[in-house]
Coordinates of C-alpha atoms (C1' of nucleotides) in Angstrom, one line a residue:
Chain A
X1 CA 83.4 102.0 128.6
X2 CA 83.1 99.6 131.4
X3 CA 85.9 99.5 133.5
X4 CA 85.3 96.5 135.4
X5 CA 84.9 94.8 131.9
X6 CA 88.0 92.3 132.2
X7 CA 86.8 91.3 135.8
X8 CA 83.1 91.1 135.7
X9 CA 82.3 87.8 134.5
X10 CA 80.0 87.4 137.6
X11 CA 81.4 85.6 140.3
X12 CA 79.1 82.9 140.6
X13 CA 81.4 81.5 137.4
X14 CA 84.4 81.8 139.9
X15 CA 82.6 80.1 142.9
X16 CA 81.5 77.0 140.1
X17 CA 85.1 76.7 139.0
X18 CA 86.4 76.9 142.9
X19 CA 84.1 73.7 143.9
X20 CA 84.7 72.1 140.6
X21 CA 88.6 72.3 140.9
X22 CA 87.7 70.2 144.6
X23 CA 85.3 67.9 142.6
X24 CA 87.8 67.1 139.5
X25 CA 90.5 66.5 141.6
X26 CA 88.6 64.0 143.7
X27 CA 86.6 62.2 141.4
X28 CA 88.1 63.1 138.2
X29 CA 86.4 64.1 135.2
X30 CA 83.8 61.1 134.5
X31 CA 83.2 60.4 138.4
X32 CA 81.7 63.8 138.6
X33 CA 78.4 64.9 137.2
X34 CA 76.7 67.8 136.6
X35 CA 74.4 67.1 139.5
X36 CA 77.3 66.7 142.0
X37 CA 78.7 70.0 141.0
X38 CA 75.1 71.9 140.9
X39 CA 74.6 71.1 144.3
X40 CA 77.7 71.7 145.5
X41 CA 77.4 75.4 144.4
X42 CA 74.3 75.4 145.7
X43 CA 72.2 75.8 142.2
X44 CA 70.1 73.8 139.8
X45 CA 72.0 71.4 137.3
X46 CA 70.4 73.6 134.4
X47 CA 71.8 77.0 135.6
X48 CA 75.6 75.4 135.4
X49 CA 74.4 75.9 131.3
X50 CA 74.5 79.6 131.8
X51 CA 77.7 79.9 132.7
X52 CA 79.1 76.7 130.5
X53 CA 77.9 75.5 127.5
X54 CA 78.8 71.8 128.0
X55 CA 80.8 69.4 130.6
X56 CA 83.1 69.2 128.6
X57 CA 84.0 73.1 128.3
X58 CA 83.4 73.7 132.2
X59 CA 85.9 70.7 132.7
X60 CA 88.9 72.3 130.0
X61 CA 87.8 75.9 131.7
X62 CA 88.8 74.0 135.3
X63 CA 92.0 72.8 134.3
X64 CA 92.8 76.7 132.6
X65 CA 91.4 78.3 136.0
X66 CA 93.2 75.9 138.4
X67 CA 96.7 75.7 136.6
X68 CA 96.8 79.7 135.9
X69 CA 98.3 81.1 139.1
X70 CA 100.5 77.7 139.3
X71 CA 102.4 78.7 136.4
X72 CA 103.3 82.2 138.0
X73 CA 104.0 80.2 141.5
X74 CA 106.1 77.8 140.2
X75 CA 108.0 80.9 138.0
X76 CA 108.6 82.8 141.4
X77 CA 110.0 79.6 143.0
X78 CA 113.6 80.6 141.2
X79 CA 115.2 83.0 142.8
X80 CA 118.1 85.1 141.3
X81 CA 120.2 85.7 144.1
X82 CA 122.7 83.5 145.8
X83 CA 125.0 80.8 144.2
X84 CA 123.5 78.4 141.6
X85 CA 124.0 75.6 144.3
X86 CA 121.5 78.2 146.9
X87 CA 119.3 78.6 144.2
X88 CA 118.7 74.8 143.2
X89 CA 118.0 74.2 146.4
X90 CA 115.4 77.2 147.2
X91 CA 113.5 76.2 144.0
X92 CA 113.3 72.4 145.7
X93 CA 112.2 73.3 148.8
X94 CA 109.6 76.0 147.3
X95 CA 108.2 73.6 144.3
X96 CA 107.9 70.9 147.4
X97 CA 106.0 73.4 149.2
X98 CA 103.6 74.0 146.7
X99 CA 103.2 70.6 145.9
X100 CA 102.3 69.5 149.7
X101 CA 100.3 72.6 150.3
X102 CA 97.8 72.0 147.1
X103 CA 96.3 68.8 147.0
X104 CA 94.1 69.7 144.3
X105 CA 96.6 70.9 141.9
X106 CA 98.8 67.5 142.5
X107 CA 95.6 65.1 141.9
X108 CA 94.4 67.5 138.7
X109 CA 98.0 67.0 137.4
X110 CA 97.8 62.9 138.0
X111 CA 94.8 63.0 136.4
X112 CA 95.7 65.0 133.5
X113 CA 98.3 62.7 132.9
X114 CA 96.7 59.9 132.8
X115 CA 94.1 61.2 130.8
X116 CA 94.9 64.2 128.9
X117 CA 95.3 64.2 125.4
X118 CA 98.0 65.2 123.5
X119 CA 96.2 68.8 123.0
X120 CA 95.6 69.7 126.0
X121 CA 98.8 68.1 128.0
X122 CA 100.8 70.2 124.9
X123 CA 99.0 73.3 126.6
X124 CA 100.1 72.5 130.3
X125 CA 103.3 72.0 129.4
X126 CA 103.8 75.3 127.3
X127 CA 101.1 77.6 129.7
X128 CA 102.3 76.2 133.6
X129 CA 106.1 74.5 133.1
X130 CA 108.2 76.1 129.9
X131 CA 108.9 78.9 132.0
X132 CA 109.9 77.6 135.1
X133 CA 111.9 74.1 133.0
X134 CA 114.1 76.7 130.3
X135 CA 115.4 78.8 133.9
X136 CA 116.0 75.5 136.0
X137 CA 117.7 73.7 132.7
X138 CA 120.1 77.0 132.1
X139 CA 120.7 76.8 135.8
X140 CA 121.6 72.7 136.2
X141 CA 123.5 73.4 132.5
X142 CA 125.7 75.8 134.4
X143 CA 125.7 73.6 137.3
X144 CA 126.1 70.0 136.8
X145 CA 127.5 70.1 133.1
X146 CA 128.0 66.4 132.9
X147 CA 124.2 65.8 133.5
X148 CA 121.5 65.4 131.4
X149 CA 119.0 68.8 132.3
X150 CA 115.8 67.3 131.2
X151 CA 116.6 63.8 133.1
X152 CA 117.4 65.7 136.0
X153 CA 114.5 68.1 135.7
X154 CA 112.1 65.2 135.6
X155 CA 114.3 63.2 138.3
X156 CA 113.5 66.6 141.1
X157 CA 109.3 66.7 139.8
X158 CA 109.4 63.0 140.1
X159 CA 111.0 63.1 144.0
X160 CA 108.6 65.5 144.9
X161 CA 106.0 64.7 143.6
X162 CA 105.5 61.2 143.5
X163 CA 106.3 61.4 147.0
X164 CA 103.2 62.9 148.1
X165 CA 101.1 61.3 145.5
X166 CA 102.5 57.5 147.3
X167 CA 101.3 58.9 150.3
X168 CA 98.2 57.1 150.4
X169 CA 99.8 53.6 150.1
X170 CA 103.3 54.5 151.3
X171 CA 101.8 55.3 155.4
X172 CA 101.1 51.2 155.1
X173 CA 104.9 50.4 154.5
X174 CA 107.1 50.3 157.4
X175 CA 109.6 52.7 158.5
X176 CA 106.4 55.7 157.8
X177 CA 106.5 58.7 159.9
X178 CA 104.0 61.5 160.1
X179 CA 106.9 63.9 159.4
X180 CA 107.8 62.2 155.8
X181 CA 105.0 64.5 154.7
X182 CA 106.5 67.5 156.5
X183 CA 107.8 69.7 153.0
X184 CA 111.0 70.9 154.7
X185 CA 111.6 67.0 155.7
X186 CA 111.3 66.1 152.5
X187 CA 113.1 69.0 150.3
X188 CA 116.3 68.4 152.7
X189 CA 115.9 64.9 151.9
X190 CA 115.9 65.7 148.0
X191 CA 118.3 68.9 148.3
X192 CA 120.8 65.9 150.2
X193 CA 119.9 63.5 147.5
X194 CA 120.8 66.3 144.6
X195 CA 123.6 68.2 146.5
X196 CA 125.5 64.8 146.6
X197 CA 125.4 63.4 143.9
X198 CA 126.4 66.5 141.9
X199 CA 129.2 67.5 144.1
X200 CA 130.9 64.0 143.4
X201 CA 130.3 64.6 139.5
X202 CA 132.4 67.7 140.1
X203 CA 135.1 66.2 142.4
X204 CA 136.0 62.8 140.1
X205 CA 136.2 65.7 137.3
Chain B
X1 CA 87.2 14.5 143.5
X2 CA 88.1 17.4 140.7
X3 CA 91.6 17.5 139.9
X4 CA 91.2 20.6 137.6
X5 CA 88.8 22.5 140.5
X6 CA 91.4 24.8 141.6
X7 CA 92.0 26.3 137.9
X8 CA 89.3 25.4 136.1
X9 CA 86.7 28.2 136.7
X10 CA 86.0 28.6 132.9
X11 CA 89.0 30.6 131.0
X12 CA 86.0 33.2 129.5
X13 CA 86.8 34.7 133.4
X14 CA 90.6 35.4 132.4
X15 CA 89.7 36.8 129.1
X16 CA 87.3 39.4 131.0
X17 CA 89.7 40.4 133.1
X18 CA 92.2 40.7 130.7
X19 CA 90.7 42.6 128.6
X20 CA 89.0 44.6 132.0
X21 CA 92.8 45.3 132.7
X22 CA 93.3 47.4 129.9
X23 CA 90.6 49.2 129.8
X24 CA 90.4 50.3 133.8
X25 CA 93.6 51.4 132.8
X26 CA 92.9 53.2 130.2
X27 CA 90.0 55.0 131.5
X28 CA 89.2 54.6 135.1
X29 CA 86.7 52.7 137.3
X30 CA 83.9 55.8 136.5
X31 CA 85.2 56.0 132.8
X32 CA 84.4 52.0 131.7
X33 CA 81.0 50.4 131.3
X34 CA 79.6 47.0 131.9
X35 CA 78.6 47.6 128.0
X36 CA 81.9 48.7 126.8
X37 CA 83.6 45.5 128.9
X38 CA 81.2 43.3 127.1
X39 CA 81.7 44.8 123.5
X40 CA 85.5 44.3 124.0
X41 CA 85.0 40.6 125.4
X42 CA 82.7 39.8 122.7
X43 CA 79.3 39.0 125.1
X44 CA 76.9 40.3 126.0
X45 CA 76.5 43.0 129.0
X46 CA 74.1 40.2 130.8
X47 CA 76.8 37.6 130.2
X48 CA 79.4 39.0 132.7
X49 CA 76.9 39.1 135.5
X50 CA 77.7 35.1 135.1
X51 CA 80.8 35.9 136.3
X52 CA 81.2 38.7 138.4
X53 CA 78.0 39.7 140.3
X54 CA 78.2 43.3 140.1
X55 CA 80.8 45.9 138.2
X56 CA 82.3 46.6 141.8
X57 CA 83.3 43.3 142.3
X58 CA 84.8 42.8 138.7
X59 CA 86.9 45.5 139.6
X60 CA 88.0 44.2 142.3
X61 CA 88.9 41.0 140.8
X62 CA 90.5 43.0 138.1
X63 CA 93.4 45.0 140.2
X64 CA 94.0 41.5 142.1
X65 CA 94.6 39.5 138.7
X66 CA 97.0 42.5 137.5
X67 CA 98.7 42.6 140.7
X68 CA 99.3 39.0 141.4
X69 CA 102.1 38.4 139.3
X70 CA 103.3 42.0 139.9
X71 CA 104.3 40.7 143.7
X72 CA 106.2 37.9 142.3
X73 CA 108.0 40.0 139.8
X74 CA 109.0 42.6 142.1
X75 CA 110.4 40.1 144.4
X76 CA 112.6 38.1 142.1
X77 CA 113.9 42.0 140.9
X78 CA 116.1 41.4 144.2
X79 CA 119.5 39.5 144.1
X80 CA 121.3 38.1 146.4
X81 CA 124.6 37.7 144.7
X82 CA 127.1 40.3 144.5
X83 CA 127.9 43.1 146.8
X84 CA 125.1 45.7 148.2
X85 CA 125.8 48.3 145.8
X86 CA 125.7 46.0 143.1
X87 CA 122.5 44.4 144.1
X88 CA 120.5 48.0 144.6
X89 CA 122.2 49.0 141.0
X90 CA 120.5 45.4 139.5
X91 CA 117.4 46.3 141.4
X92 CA 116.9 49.8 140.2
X93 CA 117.7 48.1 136.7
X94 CA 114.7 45.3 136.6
X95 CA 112.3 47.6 138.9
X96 CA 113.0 50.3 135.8
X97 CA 112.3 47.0 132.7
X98 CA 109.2 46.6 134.4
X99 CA 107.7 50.1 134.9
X100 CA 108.5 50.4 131.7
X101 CA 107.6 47.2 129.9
X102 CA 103.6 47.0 131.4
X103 CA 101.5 50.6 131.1
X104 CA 98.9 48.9 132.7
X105 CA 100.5 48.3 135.7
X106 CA 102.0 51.8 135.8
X107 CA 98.3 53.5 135.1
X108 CA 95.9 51.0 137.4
X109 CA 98.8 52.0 139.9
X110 CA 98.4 55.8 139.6
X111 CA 94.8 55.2 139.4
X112 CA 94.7 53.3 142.7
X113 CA 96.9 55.6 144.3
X114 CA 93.9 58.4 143.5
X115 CA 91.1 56.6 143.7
X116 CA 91.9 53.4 146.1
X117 CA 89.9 53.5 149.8
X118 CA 91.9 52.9 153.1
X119 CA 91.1 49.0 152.7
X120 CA 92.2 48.6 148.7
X121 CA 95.6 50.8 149.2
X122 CA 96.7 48.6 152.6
X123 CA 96.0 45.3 150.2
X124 CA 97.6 46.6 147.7
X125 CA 101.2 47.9 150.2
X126 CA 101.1 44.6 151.7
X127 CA 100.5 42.2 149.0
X128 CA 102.2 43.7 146.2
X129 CA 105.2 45.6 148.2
X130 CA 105.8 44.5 151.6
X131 CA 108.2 42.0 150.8
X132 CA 110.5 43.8 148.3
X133 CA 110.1 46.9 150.5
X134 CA 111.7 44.7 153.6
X135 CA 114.6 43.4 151.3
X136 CA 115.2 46.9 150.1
X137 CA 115.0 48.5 153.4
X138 CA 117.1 45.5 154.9
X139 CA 119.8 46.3 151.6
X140 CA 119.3 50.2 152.5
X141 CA 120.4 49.7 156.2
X142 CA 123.3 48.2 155.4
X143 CA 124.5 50.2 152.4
X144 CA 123.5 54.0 153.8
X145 CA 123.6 53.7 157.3
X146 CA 123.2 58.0 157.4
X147 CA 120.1 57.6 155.4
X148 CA 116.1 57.3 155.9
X149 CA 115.4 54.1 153.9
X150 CA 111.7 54.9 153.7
X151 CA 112.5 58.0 152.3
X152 CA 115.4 56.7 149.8
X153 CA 112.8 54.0 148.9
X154 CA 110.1 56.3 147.7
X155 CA 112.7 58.4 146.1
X156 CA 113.4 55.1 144.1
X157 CA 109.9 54.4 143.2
X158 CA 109.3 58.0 142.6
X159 CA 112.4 58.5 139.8
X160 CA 111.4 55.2 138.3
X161 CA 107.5 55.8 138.1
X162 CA 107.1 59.5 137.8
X163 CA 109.4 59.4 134.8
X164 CA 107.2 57.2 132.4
X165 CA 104.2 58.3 134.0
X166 CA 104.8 62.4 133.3
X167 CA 106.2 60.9 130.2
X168 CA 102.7 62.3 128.1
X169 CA 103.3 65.8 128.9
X170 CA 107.1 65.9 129.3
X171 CA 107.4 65.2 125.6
X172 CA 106.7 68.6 125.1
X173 CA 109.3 69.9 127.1
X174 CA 112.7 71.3 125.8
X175 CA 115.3 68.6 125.6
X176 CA 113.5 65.5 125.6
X177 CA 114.6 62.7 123.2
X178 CA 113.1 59.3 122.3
X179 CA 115.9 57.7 124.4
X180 CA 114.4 58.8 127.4
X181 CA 112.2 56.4 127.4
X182 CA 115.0 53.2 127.4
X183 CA 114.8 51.4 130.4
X184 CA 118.2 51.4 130.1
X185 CA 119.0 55.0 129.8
X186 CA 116.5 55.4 133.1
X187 CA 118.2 52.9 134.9
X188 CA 121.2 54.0 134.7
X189 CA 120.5 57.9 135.1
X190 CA 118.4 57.1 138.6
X191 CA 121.8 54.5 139.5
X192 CA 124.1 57.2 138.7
X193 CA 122.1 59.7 141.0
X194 CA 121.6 57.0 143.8
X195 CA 125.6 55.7 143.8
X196 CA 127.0 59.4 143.6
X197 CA 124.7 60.3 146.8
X198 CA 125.4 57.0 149.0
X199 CA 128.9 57.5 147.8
X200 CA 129.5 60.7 148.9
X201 CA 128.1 59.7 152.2
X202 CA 130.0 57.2 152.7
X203 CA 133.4 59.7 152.1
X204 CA 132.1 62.2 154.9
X205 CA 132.3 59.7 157.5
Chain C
dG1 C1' 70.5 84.2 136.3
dT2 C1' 67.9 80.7 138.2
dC3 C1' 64.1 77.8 138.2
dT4 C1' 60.9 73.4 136.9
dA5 C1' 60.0 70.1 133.6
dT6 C1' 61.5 67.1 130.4
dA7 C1' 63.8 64.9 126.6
dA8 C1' 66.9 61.2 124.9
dG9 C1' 70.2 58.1 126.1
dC10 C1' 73.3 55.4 128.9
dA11 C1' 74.3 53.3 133.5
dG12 C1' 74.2 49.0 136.5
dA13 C1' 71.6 45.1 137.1
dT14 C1' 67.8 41.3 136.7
dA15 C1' 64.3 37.8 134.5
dG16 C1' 63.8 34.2 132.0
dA17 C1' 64.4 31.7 127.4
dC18 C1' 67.6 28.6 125.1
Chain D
dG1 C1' 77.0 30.1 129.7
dT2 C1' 75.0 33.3 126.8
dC3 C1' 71.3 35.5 124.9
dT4 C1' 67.2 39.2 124.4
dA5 C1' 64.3 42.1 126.7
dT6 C1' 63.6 45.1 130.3
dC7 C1' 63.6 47.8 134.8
dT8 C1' 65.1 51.7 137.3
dG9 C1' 67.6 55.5 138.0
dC10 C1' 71.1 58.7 136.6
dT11 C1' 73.5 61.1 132.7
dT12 C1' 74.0 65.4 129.7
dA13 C1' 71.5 68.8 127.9
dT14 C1' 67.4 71.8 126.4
dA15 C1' 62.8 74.6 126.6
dG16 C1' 60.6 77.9 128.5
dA17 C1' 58.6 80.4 132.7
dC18 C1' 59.9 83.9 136.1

DNA sequence: GTCTATAAGCAGATAGAC
DNA sequence: GTCTATCTGCTTATAGAC
């Protein structure tokens, strides 16, 4: 029996997937050949075949290997401590930090989006956001009862995240500041946006 | 003298570009051929080097054709009847219809937002947005004095786009229903977040 | 596990006939 | 203004040596 069985893949698979993850994200799926990723690793185009039978499977085995520790990330962004007010607010200003701190798994996600198919986009939703969506839904249910959880839900990914995905145009509009990309800036700026709104629902109740 | 010069460059251009719209769209600068352009025109590959003298260029000309009216569109989305708050709520309404109404628009967006140089994303701010972006921020000044317009302005654009643009994946996700989709339903959800907020501010002073 | 060599096809682009 | 034919180089992928 070989212990290190589960592990022992080789790690030059590993160190193909790490510099395809930065390749993907940058040039997306048909803006990247074989050739750019082969030398990038620092190997011949043919011996990316030994570890991946295709383009097409090292691509979907990208997506699995960059998106697998998000799912757990974005799970421990939820605390279960504090009022449901404190914990809405942590899980913003955590899922803001992740977003601003990993470039690559923002632009993977964009792309995916726009060119995922129904498959695979079934799998990312299911594998990297059911989790994290049923616990923040139960917790804006309790929360904000007159809302609609998956409208909000998509209202807190779209604030965050299209934020930093703007970026590139947004620093040519006026009024732009270097700290707008500062996380904590901008998950005050959301937690205000959220903390208001939901605390008039409650007081016209 | 030609009275027809300025419009008549031969309407086989428009119909490239057109058709060029959805398909850059659809797959991406990398993911579209000259050939596959061509085939969807009805010409030959040869034949559009008539008109565009390389594929760079006829992407170019592309993302300026889709966004020219786009800048007119956005513009007249801004009234200047009724009182602030009633003009940002009609705003948020007609920015919504149109997000919604052209997919193309949304996806070259996205697309140039990944993809665009320095050069491309600075035409694109200041040709397409600048304008509305002043009127907003001038509207935003007046309505949330407490607020950072820049900020409240991507959080616009960010409800609005993210929404129909995650809309492939969220699908998947608990407690999303066709109606989701309504312009209408949008609208009203991101002016029910936005009026609650600036309301509430508004009551602290 | 990586290499060189190579196949087979598609990419952007041009030449020149009509 | 569009065609066919073609050039050159890059694409994914394979064969087989080491």
């Amino acid at each position: 029996m070989n212990l290190a069985q589960n592990s022992e893949q080789s790690d030059t698979r590993e160190f193909i997937l790490e510099k395809a993850i930065h390749l993907f994200a940058g040039q997306g799926y048909s803006g990247v050949s074989m050739r750019n990723i082969a030398e990038m690793v620092g190997i011949s185009p043919a011996a990316l075949y030994h570890h991946f039978p295709s383009k097409q499977k090292l691509y979907l085995d990208t997506m699995q290997y960059a998106f697998a520790d998000k799912s757990t990330g974005i799970k421990e962004a939820i605390n279960t401590t504090g009022t449901l007010s404190e914990r809405l607010e942590d899980f913003i200003r955590q899922f803001t930090k992740m977003v601003a701190a990993d470039q690559n798994f923002q632009r993977l996600m964009q792309r995916e989006l726009l060119d995922g198919d129904e498959a695979r986009l079934k799998l990312l939703a299911e594998h990297v956001f059911l989790d994290t969506y049923q616990s923040i839904t139960e917790l804006i249910n309790e929360l904000a009862t007159d809302w609609d959880a998956h409208m909000l839900i998509s209202s807190i990914a779209g604030l965050v995240i299209h934020h930093y995905e703007s970026n590139s145009m947004r620093q040519f509009l006026p009024g732009a500041k270097p700290e707008h990309n500062d996380p904590d800036v901008v998950a005050s700026h959301v937690n205000r946006l959220f903390q208001q709104a939901l605390q008039t629902s409650k007081r016209e109740k």
